[in-house]
Coordinates of N, CA and C in Angstrom, one line a residue:
M1 N 121.3 111.3 66.8 CA 120.4 112.1 66.1 C 121.1 113.3 65.5
S2 N 120.7 113.7 64.3 CA 121.4 114.8 63.7 C 120.7 116.1 64.1
S3 N 121.4 117.1 64.1 CA 120.9 118.4 64.5 C 120.0 119.0 63.4
R4 N 120.2 118.6 62.2 CA 119.4 119.1 61.1 C 118.4 118.1 60.7
Q5 N 117.1 118.5 60.7 CA 116.0 117.6 60.3 C 115.6 117.9 58.9
E6 N 115.2 116.9 58.2 CA 114.8 117.0 56.8 C 113.4 117.6 56.8
S7 N 113.1 118.4 55.8 CA 111.8 119.0 55.7 C 110.8 118.0 55.3
V8 N 109.6 118.1 55.8 CA 108.5 117.3 55.5 C 107.9 117.7 54.2
F9 N 107.8 119.0 53.9 CA 107.2 119.5 52.7 C 108.2 120.4 52.0
P10 N 109.2 119.8 51.3 CA 110.2 120.7 50.8 C 109.8 121.6 49.7
E11 N 108.7 121.2 48.9 CA 108.3 122.1 47.8 C 107.5 123.3 48.3
Y12 N 107.0 123.2 49.5 CA 106.2 124.4 50.1 C 107.1 125.3 50.9
E13 N 108.3 124.8 51.3 CA 109.1 125.7 52.2 C 110.2 126.3 51.4
T14 N 110.2 126.3 50.1 CA 111.3 127.0 49.4 C 111.0 128.5 49.4
E15 N 112.0 129.2 49.1 CA 111.9 130.7 49.1 C 111.1 131.1 47.9
T16 N 109.8 131.5 48.1 CA 109.0 132.0 47.1 C 108.3 133.2 47.6
T17 N 107.9 134.0 46.6 CA 107.1 135.2 47.0 C 105.6 134.9 47.0
Q18 N 104.9 135.8 47.6 CA 103.5 135.7 47.7 C 102.8 135.7 46.3
T19 N 103.4 136.5 45.4 CA 102.9 136.5 44.0 C 103.1 135.2 43.3
S20 N 104.2 134.6 43.5 CA 104.4 133.3 42.8 C 103.5 132.2 43.4
K21 N 103.3 132.3 44.7 CA 102.3 131.3 45.3 C 100.9 131.5 44.8
L22 N 100.5 132.8 44.6 CA 99.2 133.1 44.1 C 99.1 132.6 42.7
L23 N 100.1 132.9 41.8 CA 100.0 132.5 40.5 C 100.0 130.9 40.3
R24 N 100.7 130.3 41.2 CA 100.7 128.8 41.2 C 99.3 128.3 41.5
K25 N 98.7 128.9 42.5 CA 97.3 128.4 42.9 C 96.3 128.7 41.8
F26 N 96.5 129.9 41.1 CA 95.6 130.2 40.0 C 95.8 129.2 38.9
K27 N 97.0 128.7 38.6 CA 97.2 127.7 37.6 C 96.6 126.3 38.0
E28 N 96.7 126.0 39.3 CA 96.1 124.7 39.7 C 94.6 124.7 39.7
T29 N 94.0 125.8 40.1 CA 92.5 125.9 40.2 C 92.1 127.2 39.5
P30 N 92.0 127.2 38.2 CA 91.7 128.4 37.5 C 90.3 129.0 37.6
F31 N 89.4 128.2 38.1 CA 88.0 128.6 38.1 C 87.7 129.3 39.5
V32 N 88.5 129.2 40.5 CA 88.3 129.9 41.7 C 88.5 131.4 41.5
P33 N 89.6 131.9 40.9 CA 89.6 133.3 40.7 C 88.6 133.9 39.8
I34 N 88.1 133.0 38.8 CA 87.1 133.4 37.9 C 85.8 133.6 38.7
G35 N 85.5 132.7 39.6 CA 84.3 132.8 40.4 C 84.4 134.0 41.4
M36 N 85.5 134.3 41.9 CA 85.7 135.4 42.8 C 85.5 136.7 42.0
A37 N 86.1 136.8 40.8 CA 86.0 138.0 40.0 C 84.5 138.2 39.6
G38 N 83.9 137.1 39.2 CA 82.5 137.2 38.8 C 81.6 137.7 39.9
F39 N 81.8 137.1 41.1 CA 81.1 137.6 42.3 C 81.2 139.0 42.5
A40 N 82.5 139.5 42.4 CA 82.7 140.9 42.7 C 82.1 141.8 41.6
M41 N 82.1 141.3 40.4 CA 81.4 142.1 39.3 C 79.9 142.2 39.5
V42 N 79.3 141.0 39.8 CA 77.9 141.0 40.0 C 77.5 141.9 41.2
V43 N 78.2 141.9 42.3 CA 77.9 142.7 43.4 C 78.1 144.2 43.1
G44 N 79.2 144.5 42.4 CA 79.5 145.9 42.0 C 78.4 146.4 41.1
Y45 N 77.9 145.6 40.1 CA 76.9 146.0 39.2 C 75.6 146.2 40.0
G46 N 75.3 145.3 41.0 CA 74.1 145.4 41.8 C 74.1 146.7 42.6
L47 N 75.3 147.0 43.2 CA 75.4 148.3 43.9 C 75.2 149.5 43.0
Y48 N 75.7 149.4 41.8 CA 75.6 150.5 40.9 C 74.1 150.7 40.5
R49 N 73.4 149.5 40.3 CA 72.0 149.6 39.9 C 71.1 149.9 41.1
L50 N 71.6 149.9 42.3 CA 70.8 150.2 43.4 C 70.2 151.5 43.4
K51 N 70.9 152.5 42.8 CA 70.4 153.8 42.7 C 69.2 153.9 41.7
H52 N 69.3 153.1 40.6 CA 68.3 153.2 39.5 C 67.3 152.0 39.5
R53 N 66.9 151.5 40.7 CA 66.1 150.4 40.7 C 64.6 150.7 40.5
G54 N 64.3 151.9 40.4 CA 62.9 152.3 40.1 C 62.0 152.1 41.4
D55 N 60.8 151.5 41.2 CA 59.9 151.3 42.3 C 60.1 149.9 43.0
M56 N 61.2 149.2 42.7 CA 61.4 147.9 43.3 C 61.9 148.1 44.7
K57 N 61.4 147.3 45.6 CA 61.8 147.4 47.0 C 63.3 147.1 47.1
M58 N 64.0 147.7 48.1 CA 65.4 147.5 48.3 C 65.7 146.0 48.6
S59 N 64.9 145.4 49.5 CA 65.1 144.0 49.9 C 65.0 143.1 48.7
L60 N 64.0 143.3 47.9 CA 63.9 142.5 46.7 C 65.1 142.6 45.7
H61 N 65.6 143.8 45.6 CA 66.7 144.1 44.7 C 68.0 143.4 45.3
L62 N 68.2 143.5 46.6 CA 69.3 142.8 47.2 C 69.2 141.3 47.2
I63 N 68.0 140.8 47.2 CA 67.9 139.3 47.1 C 68.2 138.9 45.7
H64 N 67.8 139.7 44.7 CA 68.2 139.3 43.3 C 69.7 139.4 43.1
V65 N 70.3 140.4 43.6 CA 71.8 140.5 43.5 C 72.5 139.3 44.2
R66 N 72.0 139.0 45.4 CA 72.6 137.8 46.1 C 72.5 136.5 45.3
V67 N 71.3 136.3 44.8 CA 71.1 135.1 44.0 C 71.9 135.0 42.8
A68 N 72.1 136.2 42.1 CA 72.9 136.2 40.9 C 74.4 136.0 41.2
A69 N 74.8 136.6 42.3 CA 76.2 136.4 42.7 C 76.5 135.0 43.1
Q70 N 75.6 134.4 43.9 CA 75.7 133.0 44.3 C 75.7 132.1 43.1
G71 N 74.8 132.4 42.2 CA 74.7 131.5 40.9 C 76.0 131.6 40.1
F72 N 76.6 132.7 40.0 CA 77.9 132.8 39.3 C 78.9 132.0 40.0
V73 N 79.0 132.1 41.3 CA 80.1 131.3 42.1 C 79.8 129.8 41.9
V74 N 78.6 129.4 42.1 CA 78.3 128.0 42.0 C 78.6 127.5 40.6
G75 N 78.2 128.3 39.6 CA 78.5 127.9 38.2 C 80.0 127.8 38.0
A76 N 80.8 128.7 38.5 CA 82.3 128.6 38.4 C 82.8 127.4 39.1
I77 N 82.3 127.1 40.3 CA 82.8 125.9 41.0 C 82.4 124.7 40.2
T78 N 81.2 124.6 39.7 CA 80.8 123.4 38.9 C 81.7 123.3 37.6
C79 N 82.0 124.4 36.9 CA 82.9 124.3 35.8 C 84.3 123.8 36.2
G80 N 84.7 124.3 37.3 CA 86.0 123.9 37.8 C 86.1 122.4 38.1
V81 N 85.1 121.9 38.8 CA 85.0 120.4 39.1 C 85.0 119.6 37.8
L82 N 84.1 120.1 36.8 CA 84.0 119.3 35.6 C 85.4 119.4 34.8
Y83 N 86.0 120.5 34.8 CA 87.3 120.7 34.2 C 88.4 119.8 34.8
S84 N 88.4 119.7 36.1 CA 89.4 118.9 36.8 C 89.1 117.4 36.6
M85 N 87.8 117.0 36.5 CA 87.5 115.6 36.2 C 87.8 115.3 34.8
F86 N 87.6 116.2 33.8 CA 88.0 116.0 32.4 C 89.5 115.8 32.3
R87 N 90.2 116.7 33.0 CA 91.7 116.6 32.9 C 92.2 115.4 33.5
E88 N 91.6 114.9 34.6 CA 92.1 113.7 35.3 C 91.7 112.4 34.6
Y89 N 90.5 112.3 34.2 CA 90.0 111.1 33.7 C 90.0 110.9 32.2
V90 N 89.9 112.0 31.4 CA 89.9 111.9 30.0 C 91.3 112.2 29.4
M91 N 91.9 113.3 29.8 CA 93.2 113.7 29.2 C 94.3 112.8 29.7
D92 N 94.3 112.4 30.9 CA 95.4 111.6 31.5 C 94.8 110.4 32.3
P93 N 94.2 109.5 31.7 CA 93.6 108.4 32.5 C 94.7 107.4 33.1
K94 N 94.6 107.1 34.3 CA 95.5 106.2 35.0 C 94.8 104.9 35.2
E95 N 95.2 103.9 34.5 CA 94.6 102.6 34.6 C 95.4 101.6 35.4

């Protein structure tokens, strides 16, 4: 037996920084960071509007913010799935 074992995942064990790993993941799945950013924007806007909600109950306002944030994330995930299916089956079909 040799004292040096070959790596099982050589492309993942190379010397890379966290930033390069993050950028690589964003290139592989671009709609995940879009969904995360949209979620943060909707929640931020909802918290900003919390002060100026008028006579609306707080629980109702928070439910609306939650539904809007979830809708944005689900929409981004759906777009990501459709984009990956388009890229896999239309742009580069493997027959």
